[in-house]
Short mmCIF file of C-alpha atoms in Angstrom, two decimals:
data_model
loop_
_atom_site.label_atom_id
_atom_site.label_comp_id
_atom_site.label_asym_id
_atom_site.label_seq_id
_atom_site.Cartn_x
_atom_site.Cartn_y
_atom_site.Cartn_z
CA UNK A 1 -104.41 -53.97 -91.57
CA UNK A 2 -103.52 -55.56 -88.25
CA UNK A 3 -102.75 -52.12 -86.85
CA UNK A 4 -106.21 -50.77 -87.60
CA UNK A 5 -107.72 -53.95 -86.18
CA UNK A 6 -105.82 -53.53 -82.94
CA UNK A 7 -106.83 -49.87 -82.67
CA UNK A 8 -110.43 -51.06 -82.75
CA UNK A 9 -109.70 -53.46 -79.89
CA UNK A 10 -109.26 -50.57 -77.47
CA UNK A 11 -113.05 -50.55 -77.34
CA UNK A 12 -112.90 -54.04 -75.81
CA UNK A 13 -111.21 -52.93 -72.58
CA UNK A 14 -113.60 -52.01 -69.76
CA UNK A 15 -113.94 -48.48 -68.52
CA UNK A 16 -113.54 -47.58 -64.85
CA UNK A 17 -115.11 -44.59 -63.09
CA UNK A 18 -114.22 -43.04 -59.74
CA UNK A 19 -115.26 -39.96 -57.80
CA UNK A 20 -112.25 -37.66 -57.79
CA UNK A 21 -111.56 -35.48 -54.75
CA UNK A 22 -109.01 -32.77 -55.70
CA UNK A 23 -107.68 -32.68 -52.12
CA UNK A 24 -106.59 -36.33 -52.27
CA UNK A 25 -103.40 -37.71 -53.83
CA UNK A 26 -104.83 -41.21 -54.27
CA UNK A 27 -107.81 -42.08 -56.47
CA UNK A 28 -109.80 -45.14 -55.46
CA UNK A 29 -111.43 -47.52 -57.93
CA UNK A 30 -113.58 -50.61 -57.59
CA UNK A 31 -111.55 -53.58 -56.20
CA UNK A 32 -112.01 -55.27 -59.56
CA UNK A 33 -109.76 -52.63 -61.14
CA UNK A 34 -106.64 -53.95 -59.41
CA UNK A 35 -107.51 -57.51 -60.43
CA UNK A 36 -107.92 -56.30 -64.02
CA UNK A 37 -104.69 -54.26 -63.84
CA UNK A 38 -102.73 -57.26 -62.51
CA UNK A 39 -103.88 -59.40 -65.46
CA UNK A 40 -103.96 -56.92 -68.35
CA UNK A 41 -101.42 -54.18 -67.54
CA UNK A 42 -99.01 -55.25 -64.77
CA UNK A 43 -96.82 -52.12 -65.03
CA UNK A 44 -96.44 -49.86 -61.99
CA UNK A 45 -95.78 -46.68 -63.97
CA UNK A 46 -98.62 -45.82 -66.38
CA UNK A 47 -99.91 -42.80 -68.25
CA UNK A 48 -103.24 -41.02 -68.51
CA UNK A 49 -103.73 -39.27 -71.85
CA UNK A 50 -106.73 -37.01 -72.43
CA UNK A 51 -108.39 -36.44 -75.84
CA UNK A 52 -106.05 -33.52 -76.62
CA UNK A 53 -102.86 -35.42 -75.87
CA UNK A 54 -102.00 -34.15 -72.38
CA UNK A 55 -100.14 -36.86 -70.48
CA UNK A 56 -100.06 -37.47 -66.73
CA UNK A 57 -97.95 -40.12 -64.98
CA UNK A 58 -99.68 -42.35 -62.43
CA UNK A 59 -98.43 -45.14 -60.17
CA UNK A 60 -100.35 -48.36 -59.55
CA UNK A 61 -99.53 -51.41 -57.45
CA UNK A 62 -96.40 -50.10 -55.74
CA UNK A 63 -95.97 -50.81 -52.04
CA UNK A 64 -96.33 -47.09 -51.26
CA UNK A 65 -99.72 -46.95 -53.05
CA UNK A 66 -102.75 -48.29 -51.13
CA UNK A 67 -104.57 -51.26 -52.66
CA UNK A 68 -107.36 -50.34 -55.11
CA UNK A 69 -105.90 -46.84 -55.54
CA UNK A 70 -103.60 -45.14 -57.98
CA UNK A 71 -101.36 -42.17 -57.24
CA UNK A 72 -101.58 -38.98 -59.30
CA UNK A 73 -104.53 -37.04 -57.89
CA UNK A 74 -102.64 -33.85 -57.05
CA UNK A 75 -101.22 -33.56 -60.55
CA UNK A 76 -104.65 -34.09 -62.12
CA UNK A 77 -106.22 -31.45 -59.86
CA UNK A 78 -103.44 -28.95 -60.56
CA UNK A 79 -103.24 -29.46 -64.32
CA UNK A 80 -107.00 -29.33 -64.94
CA UNK A 81 -107.60 -26.71 -62.21
CA UNK A 82 -110.20 -28.83 -60.45
CA UNK A 83 -111.56 -27.35 -57.22
CA UNK A 84 -114.58 -29.59 -56.64
CA UNK A 85 -115.41 -33.26 -56.91
CA UNK A 86 -115.48 -34.71 -60.44
CA UNK A 87 -115.86 -38.09 -62.05
CA UNK A 88 -112.68 -39.54 -63.51
CA UNK A 89 -113.11 -42.26 -66.14
CA UNK A 90 -110.26 -44.30 -67.60
CA UNK A 91 -110.02 -46.98 -70.28
CA UNK A 92 -106.89 -48.97 -71.12
CA UNK A 93 -105.49 -48.44 -74.62
CA UNK A 94 -102.43 -50.67 -74.36
CA UNK A 95 -98.71 -49.96 -73.91
CA UNK A 96 -99.27 -48.59 -70.37
CA UNK A 97 -101.58 -45.83 -71.65
CA UNK A 98 -105.08 -45.14 -70.31
CA UNK A 99 -107.57 -42.86 -72.03
CA UNK A 100 -108.64 -40.22 -69.49
CA UNK A 101 -112.03 -38.51 -69.40
CA UNK A 102 -113.19 -36.07 -66.71
CA UNK A 103 -116.84 -35.18 -66.03
CA UNK A 104 -118.68 -32.91 -63.63
CA UNK A 105 -121.37 -34.34 -61.36
CA UNK A 106 -123.95 -34.02 -64.17
CA UNK A 107 -121.67 -36.15 -66.39
CA UNK A 108 -120.84 -33.21 -68.65
CA UNK A 109 -117.31 -33.61 -69.99
CA UNK A 110 -114.84 -30.81 -69.23
CA UNK A 111 -112.96 -28.77 -71.82
CA UNK A 112 -109.39 -30.05 -71.91
CA UNK A 113 -106.53 -27.54 -72.19
CA UNK A 114 -104.30 -27.42 -75.23
CA UNK A 115 -101.07 -29.33 -74.52
CA UNK A 116 -97.81 -27.42 -74.17
CA UNK A 117 -95.81 -30.42 -75.31
CA UNK A 118 -98.30 -32.55 -77.26
CA UNK A 119 -97.69 -36.27 -77.29
CA UNK A 120 -99.08 -38.63 -79.89
CA UNK A 121 -102.85 -38.18 -79.85
CA UNK A 122 -104.80 -41.40 -80.22
CA UNK A 123 -108.08 -41.25 -82.16
CA UNK A 124 -110.75 -39.76 -79.91
CA UNK A 125 -113.28 -42.37 -78.84
CA UNK A 126 -116.91 -41.19 -78.98
CA UNK A 127 -118.38 -41.33 -75.49
CA UNK A 128 -120.85 -44.17 -76.21
CA UNK A 129 -117.90 -46.22 -77.53
CA UNK A 130 -115.76 -45.25 -74.56
CA UNK A 131 -118.49 -46.59 -72.27
CA UNK A 132 -119.40 -49.70 -74.30
CA UNK A 133 -117.37 -52.23 -72.28
CA UNK A 134 -117.62 -52.74 -68.53
CA UNK A 135 -117.37 -55.30 -65.74
CA UNK A 136 -120.29 -56.30 -63.53
CA UNK A 137 -120.42 -58.77 -60.66
CA UNK A 138 -122.40 -61.95 -61.23
CA UNK A 139 -123.78 -63.08 -57.87
CA UNK A 140 -125.24 -66.56 -57.69
CA UNK A 141 -127.59 -65.29 -54.96
CA UNK A 142 -129.27 -62.71 -57.22
CA UNK A 143 -131.43 -63.07 -60.30
CA UNK A 144 -130.71 -59.60 -61.71
CA UNK A 145 -127.67 -57.50 -62.56
CA UNK A 146 -127.36 -53.71 -62.45
CA UNK A 147 -125.59 -52.38 -65.52
CA UNK A 148 -122.83 -49.80 -65.15
CA UNK A 149 -124.27 -46.33 -64.58
CA UNK A 150 -122.26 -44.59 -67.30
CA UNK A 151 -123.09 -47.29 -69.85
CA UNK A 152 -126.81 -46.92 -69.17
CA UNK A 153 -126.62 -43.14 -69.33
CA UNK A 154 -124.91 -42.97 -72.73
CA UNK A 155 -126.49 -45.99 -74.45
CA UNK A 156 -130.07 -46.03 -73.14
CA UNK A 157 -131.37 -43.55 -75.77
CA UNK A 158 -130.30 -45.96 -78.53
CA UNK A 159 -132.18 -49.00 -77.22
CA UNK A 160 -135.26 -49.82 -79.28
CA UNK A 161 -136.24 -52.93 -77.32
CA UNK A 162 -135.81 -54.60 -73.95
CA UNK A 163 -134.82 -57.91 -75.57
CA UNK A 164 -131.07 -58.47 -75.83
CA UNK A 165 -128.58 -61.25 -76.49
CA UNK A 166 -125.34 -62.11 -74.70
CA UNK A 167 -122.91 -64.01 -76.93
CA UNK A 168 -119.87 -65.73 -75.46
CA UNK A 169 -116.45 -66.05 -77.19
CA UNK A 170 -117.35 -69.34 -78.87
CA UNK A 171 -120.70 -68.16 -80.18
CA UNK A 172 -123.18 -69.45 -77.57
CA UNK A 173 -126.17 -67.09 -77.46
CA UNK A 174 -128.19 -66.28 -74.32
CA UNK A 175 -131.48 -64.35 -74.37
CA UNK A 176 -131.89 -61.68 -71.69
CA UNK A 177 -134.26 -58.83 -70.88
CA UNK A 178 -132.93 -55.44 -69.78
CA UNK A 179 -135.48 -53.37 -67.86
CA UNK A 180 -135.56 -49.67 -67.04
CA UNK A 181 -135.23 -48.42 -63.50
CA UNK A 182 -135.18 -44.95 -61.94
CA UNK A 183 -133.93 -42.26 -64.34
CA UNK A 184 -131.40 -43.91 -66.68
CA UNK A 185 -130.67 -47.04 -64.64
CA UNK A 186 -130.92 -50.37 -66.48
CA UNK A 187 -131.02 -53.91 -65.08
CA UNK A 188 -130.75 -57.39 -66.55
CA UNK A 189 -133.93 -58.82 -65.05
CA UNK A 190 -134.45 -62.08 -66.95
CA UNK A 191 -132.06 -64.75 -68.14
CA UNK A 192 -129.46 -64.73 -65.35
CA UNK A 193 -130.48 -67.99 -63.57
CA UNK A 194 -130.43 -69.83 -66.90
CA UNK A 195 -127.04 -68.27 -67.70
CA UNK A 196 -125.59 -69.44 -64.36
CA UNK A 197 -126.95 -72.95 -64.90
CA UNK A 198 -125.61 -73.13 -68.47
CA UNK A 199 -122.01 -72.53 -67.34
CA UNK A 200 -122.43 -74.48 -64.08
CA UNK A 201 -121.26 -71.46 -62.07
CA UNK A 202 -121.02 -72.34 -58.37
CA UNK A 203 -119.76 -69.06 -56.89
CA UNK A 204 -119.63 -65.36 -57.69
CA UNK A 205 -117.91 -64.32 -60.91
CA UNK A 206 -117.38 -61.18 -63.00
CA UNK A 207 -118.96 -60.59 -66.40
CA UNK A 208 -117.22 -58.38 -68.93
CA UNK A 209 -119.90 -57.05 -71.24
CA UNK A 210 -119.11 -55.33 -74.53
CA UNK A 211 -122.04 -53.78 -76.35
CA UNK A 212 -121.90 -54.45 -80.09
CA UNK A 213 -125.04 -52.58 -81.10
CA UNK A 214 -128.18 -54.23 -82.48
CA UNK A 215 -129.10 -55.29 -78.91
CA UNK A 216 -126.13 -57.67 -78.69
CA UNK A 217 -123.42 -57.99 -76.03
CA UNK A 218 -120.24 -60.02 -76.14
CA UNK A 219 -119.89 -61.61 -72.71
CA UNK A 220 -116.72 -62.95 -71.12
CA UNK A 221 -116.73 -64.64 -67.72
CA UNK A 222 -113.97 -64.33 -65.11
CA UNK A 223 -113.56 -65.64 -61.60
CA UNK A 224 -112.84 -63.12 -58.85
CA UNK A 225 -109.09 -63.68 -59.28
CA UNK A 226 -109.35 -62.46 -62.88
CA UNK A 227 -108.99 -65.83 -64.63
CA UNK A 228 -111.30 -66.45 -67.57
CA UNK A 229 -113.38 -69.61 -67.60
CA UNK A 230 -113.15 -72.34 -70.23
CA UNK A 231 -116.18 -71.98 -72.47
CA UNK A 232 -118.28 -74.78 -73.84
CA UNK A 233 -117.00 -75.08 -77.39
CA UNK A 234 -119.36 -75.50 -80.29
CA UNK A 235 -117.52 -76.30 -83.49
CA UNK A 236 -117.88 -78.16 -86.76
CA UNK A 237 -115.38 -79.72 -89.14
CA UNK A 238 -116.00 -76.89 -91.58
CA UNK A 239 -115.58 -73.72 -89.56
CA UNK A 240 -115.43 -72.22 -86.10
CA UNK A 241 -116.32 -68.76 -84.87
CA UNK A 242 -114.50 -66.92 -82.10
CA UNK A 243 -114.27 -63.55 -80.41
CA UNK A 244 -110.74 -62.17 -80.00
CA UNK A 245 -109.25 -63.58 -76.80
CA UNK A 246 -105.49 -63.40 -77.31
CA UNK A 247 -102.82 -61.55 -79.21
CA UNK A 248 -102.63 -64.17 -81.97
CA UNK A 249 -106.06 -63.18 -83.25
CA UNK A 250 -105.90 -59.63 -84.68
CA UNK A 251 -109.67 -59.29 -84.96
CA UNK A 252 -112.45 -58.67 -82.50
CA UNK A 253 -114.79 -61.25 -84.02
CA UNK A 254 -113.74 -63.81 -86.61
CA UNK A 255 -114.45 -67.12 -88.26
CA UNK A 256 -112.00 -69.67 -89.67
CA UNK A 257 -112.76 -71.88 -92.63
CA UNK A 258 -110.71 -74.49 -94.49
CA UNK A 259 -111.44 -73.97 -98.17
CA UNK A 260 -112.36 -76.77 -100.55
CA UNK A 261 -111.86 -76.90 -104.31
CA UNK A 262 -115.53 -76.04 -104.69
CA UNK A 263 -115.16 -72.98 -102.40
CA UNK A 264 -112.43 -71.33 -104.49
CA UNK A 265 -114.07 -72.05 -107.85
CA UNK A 266 -117.56 -71.05 -106.76
CA UNK A 267 -118.95 -67.55 -107.23
CA UNK A 268 -120.01 -67.49 -103.56
CA UNK A 269 -118.77 -68.62 -100.14
CA UNK A 270 -120.87 -69.56 -97.13
CA UNK A 271 -120.16 -67.90 -93.74
CA UNK A 272 -121.54 -69.49 -90.58
CA UNK A 273 -124.53 -68.18 -88.66
CA UNK A 274 -122.66 -66.93 -85.56
CA UNK A 275 -120.26 -64.83 -87.61
CA UNK A 276 -123.05 -63.48 -89.81
CA UNK A 277 -125.26 -62.62 -86.86
CA UNK A 278 -122.66 -60.94 -84.66
CA UNK A 279 -120.01 -59.57 -87.03
CA UNK A 280 -122.07 -58.28 -89.94
CA UNK A 281 -124.89 -55.75 -90.20
CA UNK A 282 -127.90 -57.28 -91.88
CA UNK A 283 -129.02 -54.04 -93.51
CA UNK A 284 -125.66 -53.78 -95.31
CA UNK A 285 -125.39 -55.67 -98.58
CA UNK A 286 -122.09 -54.25 -99.88
CA UNK A 287 -118.75 -54.95 -98.21
CA UNK A 288 -115.04 -54.92 -99.07
CA UNK A 289 -112.70 -57.89 -98.73
CA UNK A 290 -109.26 -56.75 -97.55
CA UNK A 291 -106.09 -58.85 -97.84
CA UNK A 292 -103.02 -58.57 -95.58
CA UNK A 293 -101.67 -55.67 -97.64
CA UNK A 294 -104.88 -53.67 -97.26
CA UNK A 295 -105.94 -54.08 -100.90
CA UNK A 296 -109.72 -54.10 -101.34
CA UNK A 297 -112.17 -56.11 -103.44
CA UNK A 298 -115.81 -55.11 -103.54
CA UNK A 299 -118.23 -57.90 -102.68
CA UNK A 300 -121.89 -58.42 -101.89
CA UNK A 301 -123.47 -60.29 -99.00
CA UNK A 302 -126.50 -62.48 -99.63
CA UNK A 303 -128.36 -63.40 -96.47
CA UNK A 304 -129.96 -66.80 -96.13
CA UNK A 305 -133.75 -66.79 -96.25
CA UNK A 306 -133.80 -69.18 -93.31
CA UNK A 307 -133.31 -67.69 -89.84
CA UNK A 308 -130.01 -68.60 -88.20
CA UNK A 309 -128.52 -70.07 -91.38
CA UNK A 310 -125.73 -67.56 -92.05
CA UNK A 311 -124.92 -65.72 -95.27
CA UNK A 312 -122.88 -65.89 -98.48
CA UNK A 313 -120.13 -63.71 -99.92
CA UNK A 314 -121.21 -63.42 -103.55
CA UNK A 315 -119.98 -60.93 -106.16
CA UNK A 316 -116.24 -60.37 -105.69
CA UNK A 317 -115.35 -63.62 -103.92
CA UNK A 318 -114.10 -65.50 -106.98
CA UNK A 319 -112.02 -62.53 -108.14
CA UNK A 320 -110.48 -62.27 -104.67
CA UNK A 321 -109.44 -65.94 -104.84
CA UNK A 322 -107.87 -65.56 -108.29
CA UNK A 323 -105.89 -62.41 -107.52
CA UNK A 324 -104.64 -63.67 -104.14
CA UNK A 325 -103.67 -67.17 -105.28
CA UNK A 326 -106.08 -68.88 -102.91
CA UNK A 327 -105.86 -72.68 -103.08
CA UNK A 328 -107.90 -75.62 -101.83
CA UNK A 329 -106.74 -76.58 -98.34
CA UNK A 330 -105.91 -73.00 -97.32
CA UNK A 331 -107.22 -72.06 -93.90
CA UNK A 332 -108.78 -68.60 -94.12
CA UNK A 333 -109.71 -66.29 -91.25
CA UNK A 334 -112.42 -63.72 -91.88
CA UNK A 335 -112.43 -60.95 -89.29
CA UNK A 336 -114.10 -57.66 -88.50
CA UNK A 337 -113.08 -54.71 -86.36
CA UNK A 338 -115.03 -53.65 -83.28
CA UNK A 339 -116.96 -50.96 -85.15
CA UNK A 340 -118.24 -53.51 -87.70
CA UNK A 341 -117.26 -51.38 -90.68
CA UNK A 342 -117.88 -52.42 -94.29
CA UNK A 343 -114.48 -54.14 -94.43
CA UNK A 344 -114.06 -57.89 -93.92
CA UNK A 345 -110.37 -58.65 -93.36
CA UNK A 346 -109.08 -61.93 -94.80
CA UNK A 347 -105.97 -63.77 -93.55
CA UNK A 348 -104.79 -66.75 -95.61
CA UNK A 349 -102.57 -69.48 -94.12
#
């Protein structure tokens, strides 16, 4: 179970795009890439793996490699037979491996060659999912933010409204408006001054935005050195909701709840509003509860009639408690993967 959850977390790493010149050995990325690499990766020798499993070695951060560059351009040009400028996009998958995608200047993805010595092929990420997480600079001097070009290009056709929400790791929700610009460009045009004031931001920062669908973004805030801020925590004695922020939490979005005697004997269990709103899909009524062994129990979700009041796990909850030996006083974590499938994972402590 944890393995599948962690595979879903690869969507949570930002993508990075650079113009690739086949006559150059070094590929330059935005300065924020090196800050990200120094915090998240930290290895000098890394690997690019394309969707068919071809692997290319790159070097980052060594004294012989210029800052904000990585070395490996000649090998990429030779292996993929690139004669003109292309866009190279990478996304960190963990364990020193980056997913590699190559596009022509019209953002049409190339056909990758069959590998001679295939390595382990990770599940291919659909392009909208590949481009769902990105970093943008938050300038205190500006009231708007330009979204990443590739994100706008691949996600814009799915947007049904200009009204969006940004939700931070502790569940605080911020209303924003995203407006259309020339061609596929999109901008956050309303909500930024209020956002800056809410977190008392005094200088420029970086926002990491992860699109969850349903016009919702998870937002994380970093200073320019790559250190994440301390968020204003909203919690209750009963439960707390968090987005995955460290390796101890195997889920992308989760809620913890200490169960009472009433909870385990009842035919239903209440889940808080932040978890219900962000982690679950309101049009879905049927879910599966999964224990640590991956065993499944069918359950139903009943949504509260009052806006912002959460939901209830109904049919299946009591049976889950009986068959898993759940007791009063147990702390239970309910978590979902990035793709918000019909499975709610349950960890009991």
